[in-house]
Tab-separated table of C-alpha atoms and ligand atoms in Angstrom:
chain	number	residue	atom	x	y	z
A	1	MET	CA	-51.928	-25.247	-64.010
A	2	ASP	CA	-53.878	-25.130	-67.246
A	3	GLU	CA	-56.201	-28.037	-67.912
A	4	GLU	CA	-54.272	-29.714	-70.720
A	5	LYS	CA	-50.995	-29.689	-68.792
A	6	THR	CA	-52.651	-30.977	-65.620
A	7	LEU	CA	-54.018	-33.889	-67.628
A	8	THR	CA	-50.592	-34.837	-68.928
A	9	GLY	CA	-48.933	-34.218	-65.566
A	10	LEU	CA	-46.667	-31.386	-66.627
A	11	PRO	CA	-45.846	-28.123	-64.875
A	12	ASP	CA	-47.122	-24.818	-66.246
A	13	HIS	CA	-43.681	-23.453	-66.693
A	14	MET	CA	-41.904	-25.719	-69.153
A	15	PRO	CA	-38.409	-25.326	-70.609
A	16	ASP	CA	-38.429	-24.378	-74.271
A	17	HIS	CA	-34.977	-25.796	-74.912
A	18	VAL	CA	-33.652	-28.898	-73.154
A	19	ALA	CA	-30.055	-30.027	-73.695
A	20	VAL	CA	-28.816	-33.428	-72.598
A	21	ILE	CA	-25.370	-34.861	-71.895
A	22	MET	CA	-26.267	-38.502	-72.510
A	23	ASP	CA	-23.695	-40.121	-70.251
A	24	GLY	CA	-23.240	-43.526	-68.646
A	25	ASN	CA	-23.684	-45.946	-71.560
A	26	GLY	CA	-20.373	-47.662	-70.792
A	27	ARG	CA	-21.138	-48.113	-67.071
A	28	TRP	CA	-24.674	-49.298	-67.880
A	29	ALA	CA	-23.137	-52.049	-70.062
A	30	LYS	CA	-20.423	-52.887	-67.548
A	31	SER	CA	-22.944	-53.313	-64.743
A	32	ARG	CA	-24.602	-55.988	-66.905
A	33	GLY	CA	-21.382	-57.691	-67.961
A	34	LEU	CA	-21.871	-56.444	-71.543
A	35	PRO	CA	-19.424	-54.757	-73.943
A	36	ARG	CA	-19.447	-50.938	-74.020
A	37	LEU	CA	-20.994	-50.916	-77.491
A	38	ALA	CA	-24.049	-52.714	-76.121
A	39	GLY	CA	-24.431	-49.711	-73.824
A	40	HIS	CA	-24.251	-47.335	-76.774
A	41	LYS	CA	-26.912	-49.380	-78.590
A	42	ALA	CA	-29.170	-49.273	-75.509
A	43	GLY	CA	-28.501	-45.537	-75.227
A	44	THR	CA	-29.584	-45.041	-78.814
A	45	GLU	CA	-32.781	-47.027	-78.258
A	46	ASN	CA	-33.469	-44.793	-75.299
A	47	LEU	CA	-32.945	-41.681	-77.376
A	48	ARG	CA	-35.926	-42.693	-79.506
A	49	ARG	CA	-38.097	-42.870	-76.371
A	50	VAL	CA	-36.861	-39.513	-75.067
A	51	ILE	CA	-37.475	-37.817	-78.420
A	52	ARG	CA	-41.063	-39.133	-78.372
A	53	ALA	CA	-41.500	-37.843	-74.819
A	54	CYS	CA	-40.180	-34.407	-75.818
A	55	VAL	CA	-42.648	-34.248	-78.714
A	56	GLU	CA	-45.435	-35.276	-76.336
A	57	PHE	CA	-44.355	-32.734	-73.684
A	58	GLY	CA	-44.339	-29.937	-76.251
A	59	ILE	CA	-40.632	-29.164	-75.812
A	60	ARG	CA	-39.527	-27.121	-78.834
A	61	TYR	CA	-35.771	-27.681	-78.876
A	62	LEU	CA	-33.788	-30.716	-77.799
A	63	THR	CA	-30.008	-30.667	-78.084
A	64	ILE	CA	-28.212	-33.931	-77.420
A	65	TYR	CA	-24.506	-34.473	-76.909
A	66	ALA	CA	-23.765	-37.610	-78.900
A	67	PHE	CA	-20.020	-37.452	-79.655
A	68	SER	CA	-17.491	-34.910	-78.455
A	69	THR	CA	-14.296	-33.746	-80.130
A	70	GLU	CA	-12.526	-35.499	-77.222
A	71	ASN	CA	-14.343	-38.812	-77.815
A	72	TRP	CA	-11.966	-39.466	-80.773
A	73	GLY	CA	-9.472	-40.405	-78.062
A	74	ARG	CA	-11.411	-43.604	-77.220
A	75	PRO	CA	-10.295	-47.029	-78.508
A	76	ALA	CA	-10.636	-47.293	-82.315
A	77	ASP	CA	-13.262	-50.062	-82.175
A	78	GLU	CA	-15.485	-48.006	-79.870
A	79	VAL	CA	-15.160	-44.955	-82.149
A	80	SER	CA	-15.996	-46.945	-85.296
A	81	GLY	CA	-18.837	-48.718	-83.448
A	82	LEU	CA	-20.303	-45.327	-82.488
A	83	MET	CA	-20.030	-44.096	-86.086
A	84	ASN	CA	-21.866	-47.215	-87.299
A	85	ILE	CA	-24.578	-46.754	-84.693
A	86	ILE	CA	-25.256	-43.191	-85.825
A	87	LYS	CA	-25.385	-44.334	-89.465
A	88	ASP	CA	-27.855	-47.063	-88.505
A	89	VAL	CA	-29.995	-44.668	-86.501
A	90	ILE	CA	-30.288	-42.276	-89.425
A	91	GLU	CA	-31.231	-45.168	-91.718
A	92	LYS	CA	-33.781	-46.718	-89.389
A	93	GLU	CA	-35.302	-43.733	-87.593
A	94	LEU	CA	-35.359	-40.965	-90.168
A	95	ASP	CA	-38.802	-41.706	-91.605
A	96	GLU	CA	-40.456	-41.907	-88.212
A	97	LEU	CA	-38.730	-38.743	-87.007
A	98	ASN	CA	-39.829	-36.980	-90.157
A	99	GLN	CA	-43.417	-38.150	-89.650
A	100	GLN	CA	-43.356	-36.894	-86.074
A	101	GLY	CA	-42.426	-33.433	-87.383
A	102	VAL	CA	-38.886	-33.507	-86.007
A	103	ARG	CA	-36.330	-31.270	-87.683
A	104	LEU	CA	-32.797	-32.650	-87.462
A	105	CYS	CA	-29.874	-30.260	-87.248
A	106	HIS	CA	-26.236	-31.178	-86.900
A	107	VAL	CA	-24.116	-29.169	-84.480
A	108	GLY	CA	-20.430	-29.916	-84.979
A	109	HIS	CA	-17.945	-30.599	-87.740
A	110	LEU	CA	-18.780	-32.836	-90.664
A	111	GLU	CA	-15.122	-32.816	-91.760
A	112	GLY	CA	-13.318	-35.778	-90.295
A	113	LEU	CA	-16.366	-38.035	-90.522
A	114	ASP	CA	-16.590	-40.893	-92.972
A	115	PRO	CA	-17.960	-39.549	-96.339
A	116	GLU	CA	-20.957	-41.916	-96.263
A	117	LEU	CA	-21.904	-40.676	-92.791
A	118	GLN	CA	-21.497	-37.074	-93.970
A	119	ARG	CA	-23.915	-37.760	-96.844
A	120	LYS	CA	-26.428	-39.394	-94.507
A	121	VAL	CA	-26.302	-36.483	-92.060
A	122	MET	CA	-26.734	-33.920	-94.849
A	123	GLY	CA	-29.611	-35.944	-96.330
A	124	ALA	CA	-31.395	-36.132	-92.954
A	125	VAL	CA	-30.970	-32.398	-92.371
A	126	LYS	CA	-32.308	-31.617	-95.846
A	127	LEU	CA	-35.269	-34.025	-95.634
A	128	THR	CA	-36.510	-32.576	-92.347
A	129	GLU	CA	-35.685	-28.901	-92.922
A	130	ASN	CA	-39.335	-27.780	-93.055
A	131	ASN	CA	-40.425	-29.604	-89.880
A	132	ASP	CA	-40.960	-27.532	-86.766
A	133	ARG	CA	-42.626	-29.623	-84.074
A	134	LEU	CA	-39.327	-30.410	-82.364
A	135	ILE	CA	-35.934	-29.071	-83.391
A	136	LEU	CA	-33.454	-31.834	-82.613
A	137	ASN	CA	-29.870	-30.579	-82.571
A	138	ILE	CA	-27.411	-33.431	-82.605
A	139	ALA	CA	-24.046	-32.388	-81.207
A	140	PHE	CA	-21.831	-34.870	-82.968
A	141	ASN	CA	-18.113	-34.259	-83.413
A	142	TYR	CA	-18.793	-31.180	-81.292
A	143	GLY	CA	-16.678	-29.327	-78.742
A	144	GLY	CA	-17.522	-26.026	-77.076
A	145	ARG	CA	-13.993	-24.610	-77.098
A	146	ASP	CA	-13.523	-25.569	-80.720
A	147	GLU	CA	-16.845	-23.888	-81.555
A	148	ILE	CA	-15.737	-20.667	-79.845
A	149	LEU	CA	-12.322	-20.669	-81.551
A	150	CYS	CA	-13.969	-21.195	-84.950
A	151	ALA	CA	-16.355	-18.314	-84.243
A	152	VAL	CA	-13.433	-16.020	-83.334
A	153	LYS	CA	-11.498	-16.985	-86.474
A	154	HIS	CA	-14.580	-16.438	-88.625
A	155	MET	CA	-15.202	-12.993	-87.120
A	156	MET	CA	-11.580	-12.017	-87.718
A	157	LYS	CA	-11.810	-13.195	-91.338
A	158	ASP	CA	-14.958	-11.087	-91.707
A	159	GLY	CA	-12.935	-8.075	-90.492
A	160	ILE	CA	-15.262	-7.304	-87.554
A	161	GLU	CA	-13.935	-4.323	-85.576
A	162	PRO	CA	-13.279	-5.146	-81.883
A	163	ASP	CA	-15.771	-2.569	-80.615
A	164	LYS	CA	-18.491	-4.129	-82.771
A	165	VAL	CA	-18.156	-7.495	-80.988
A	166	THR	CA	-21.173	-8.033	-78.751
A	167	SER	CA	-22.664	-11.167	-77.160
A	168	GLU	CA	-25.494	-11.033	-79.674
A	169	LEU	CA	-23.158	-10.798	-82.676
A	170	PHE	CA	-20.866	-13.483	-81.262
A	171	SER	CA	-23.812	-15.861	-80.854
A	172	THR	CA	-24.560	-15.559	-84.558
A	173	TYR	CA	-21.109	-17.027	-85.316
A	174	LEU	CA	-21.696	-20.108	-83.186
A	175	LEU	CA	-22.911	-23.438	-84.567
A	176	THR	CA	-26.161	-22.944	-82.640
A	177	ALA	CA	-26.914	-19.558	-84.291
A	178	GLY	CA	-30.656	-19.000	-84.351
A	179	THR	CA	-31.366	-21.440	-81.508
A	180	PRO	CA	-32.294	-19.980	-78.113
A	181	ASP	CA	-29.896	-20.834	-75.272
A	182	PRO	CA	-30.818	-24.010	-73.379
A	183	ASP	CA	-33.156	-23.429	-70.454
A	184	LEU	CA	-32.359	-26.773	-68.872
A	185	VAL	CA	-29.256	-28.947	-69.213
A	186	ILE	CA	-29.569	-32.529	-68.002
A	187	ARG	CA	-26.566	-34.752	-67.328
A	188	THR	CA	-27.126	-38.406	-66.579
A	189	SER	CA	-24.823	-40.925	-64.834
A	190	GLY	CA	-23.919	-38.888	-61.761
A	191	GLU	CA	-21.075	-36.892	-63.337
A	192	MET	CA	-21.254	-33.197	-62.552
A	193	ARG	CA	-19.219	-31.452	-65.197
A	194	ILE	CA	-19.777	-29.724	-68.513
A	195	SER	CA	-17.277	-31.799	-70.594
A	196	ASN	CA	-16.983	-29.088	-73.250
A	197	PHE	CA	-20.716	-28.964	-74.037
A	198	LEU	CA	-22.387	-25.637	-74.982
A	199	ILE	CA	-19.998	-23.688	-72.774
A	200	TRP	CA	-21.098	-20.302	-74.113
A	201	GLN	CA	-24.799	-21.103	-74.489
A	202	SER	CA	-25.306	-22.611	-71.025
A	203	ALA	CA	-24.085	-19.530	-69.132
A	204	TYR	CA	-27.521	-19.133	-67.492
A	205	SER	CA	-29.019	-22.583	-67.997
A	206	GLU	CA	-30.521	-24.485	-65.104
A	207	TRP	CA	-28.763	-27.816	-64.466
A	208	TYR	CA	-30.274	-31.134	-63.517
A	209	PHE	CA	-28.058	-34.049	-62.505
A	210	THR	CA	-29.258	-37.588	-61.993
A	211	PRO	CA	-27.321	-40.755	-61.107
A	212	THR	CA	-29.415	-42.708	-63.661
A	213	TYR	CA	-27.365	-44.010	-66.586
A	214	TRP	CA	-28.539	-42.692	-69.940
A	215	PRO	CA	-30.065	-45.983	-71.234
A	216	ASP	CA	-32.413	-45.946	-68.186
A	217	PHE	CA	-33.356	-42.250	-68.345
A	218	ASP	CA	-37.018	-42.591	-69.302
A	219	LYS	CA	-40.053	-40.363	-69.772
A	220	GLU	CA	-40.744	-40.262	-66.014
A	221	GLU	CA	-37.175	-39.122	-65.343
A	222	LEU	CA	-37.639	-36.412	-67.965
A	223	ARG	CA	-40.847	-35.388	-66.238
A	224	LYS	CA	-38.976	-35.117	-62.917
A	225	ALA	CA	-36.345	-32.958	-64.575
A	226	VAL	CA	-38.905	-30.541	-66.038
A	227	PHE	CA	-40.709	-30.351	-62.685
A	228	SER	CA	-37.410	-29.516	-61.006
A	229	TYR	CA	-36.844	-26.842	-63.671
A	230	SER	CA	-40.297	-25.365	-63.103
A	231	GLN	CA	-39.421	-24.706	-59.445
A	232	ARG	CA	-36.210	-22.796	-60.155
A	233	ASP	CA	-35.967	-19.048	-59.699
A	234	ARG	CA	-33.924	-17.816	-62.643
A	235	ARG	CA	-32.425	-14.568	-61.452
A	236	TYR	CA	-29.792	-13.830	-64.130
A	237	GLY	CA	-27.701	-11.981	-61.552
A	238	LYS	CA	-30.621	-9.809	-60.433
A	239	VAL	CA	-32.780	-10.191	-57.330
A	240	SER	CA	-35.722	-12.544	-57.222
A	241	SER	CA	-38.822	-11.251	-58.993
A	242	LYS	CA	-40.666	-12.163	-55.758
A	243	GLU	CA	-38.631	-9.589	-53.825
A	244	VAL	CA	-39.261	-6.561	-56.046
B	1	IPE	C1	-21.877	-41.540	-73.155
B	1	IPE	O1	-21.599	-42.713	-72.474
B	1	IPE	C2	-21.850	-41.725	-74.648
B	1	IPE	C3	-20.678	-41.138	-75.337
B	1	IPE	C4	-19.757	-40.417	-74.774
B	1	IPE	C5	-20.571	-41.399	-76.739
B	1	IPE	P1	-20.118	-43.113	-72.078
B	1	IPE	O2	-19.563	-43.980	-73.148
B	1	IPE	O3	-19.312	-41.912	-71.769
B	1	IPE	O4	-20.386	-43.963	-70.770
B	1	IPE	P2	-19.469	-44.006	-69.478
B	1	IPE	O5	-19.298	-42.606	-68.995
B	1	IPE	O6	-18.182	-44.638	-69.892
B	1	IPE	O7	-20.239	-44.856	-68.522
B	2	IPE	C1	-19.539	-36.293	-72.612
B	2	IPE	O1	-19.365	-37.497	-71.966
B	2	IPE	C2	-19.701	-36.510	-74.083
B	2	IPE	C3	-20.951	-37.144	-74.497
B	2	IPE	C4	-21.941	-37.502	-73.715
B	2	IPE	C5	-21.084	-37.331	-75.922
B	2	IPE	P1	-17.908	-38.117	-71.695
B	2	IPE	O2	-18.137	-39.415	-71.042
B	2	IPE	O3	-17.101	-38.107	-72.943
B	2	IPE	O4	-17.297	-37.047	-70.678
B	2	IPE	P2	-16.140	-37.191	-69.594
B	2	IPE	O5	-14.943	-37.768	-70.293
B	2	IPE	O6	-16.655	-38.121	-68.540
B	2	IPE	O7	-15.928	-35.810	-69.073
B	3	MG	MG1	-18.972	-40.901	-70.055
């Protein structure tokens, strides 16, 4: 381990891009006899702590799943509560995020969101566009299948010949174009499924599952996840580098 990393208790081999399915807010609230929205508020508070930890750990890209295309199917008051929370977060956290050198990017559709929220998202993206300490991709109104279908439609509109379609070209049509694939995907709350998150990009990601509900997933849990990552042997279908 190099000296600086040993001091901060991090492994040598860190993930460059961490993606998180922030799950379990509802069950966190229920276990305390609170309404689901209280869980979403606690989850949002936690996000601030995790972003700080990522900056401190030197992680370059963090992609968080905040609202899926399927989450529109939840009760109307939960959906509008979630929209208000995201508006509030942008209002209250933007300056600090900007000062920390965080660049905010939105991954998903703006159409369908309330116009005021759209303006706030665009403003936050614009304000932070020159920051590069941590690239924070917020997957909001995002779905992996929808992203792939949009990419296919866009390629067809561009008249791309079938034999010109490669993985590399296809990736440039995705909402995450320009971002490396996630090295590590974390899902909290004990669920072990992808729920339509980064289905193309996570083809060779390492996964880390924890029973901890998202509002309780703290810096030490993140440290455990990156340590687990550092011990993985990423073979990409080949044989272990230790065997050749
Ligand atoms: C994740 O927590 C946050 C969103 C999907 C917006 P949930 O709301 O899914 O929490 P559980 O899974 O019901 O506990
Ligand atoms: C995935 O969690 C979406 C987000 C974390 C934003 P869900 O709670 O919506 O996923 P399912 O329904 O359990 O698969
Ligand atoms: Mg859930």
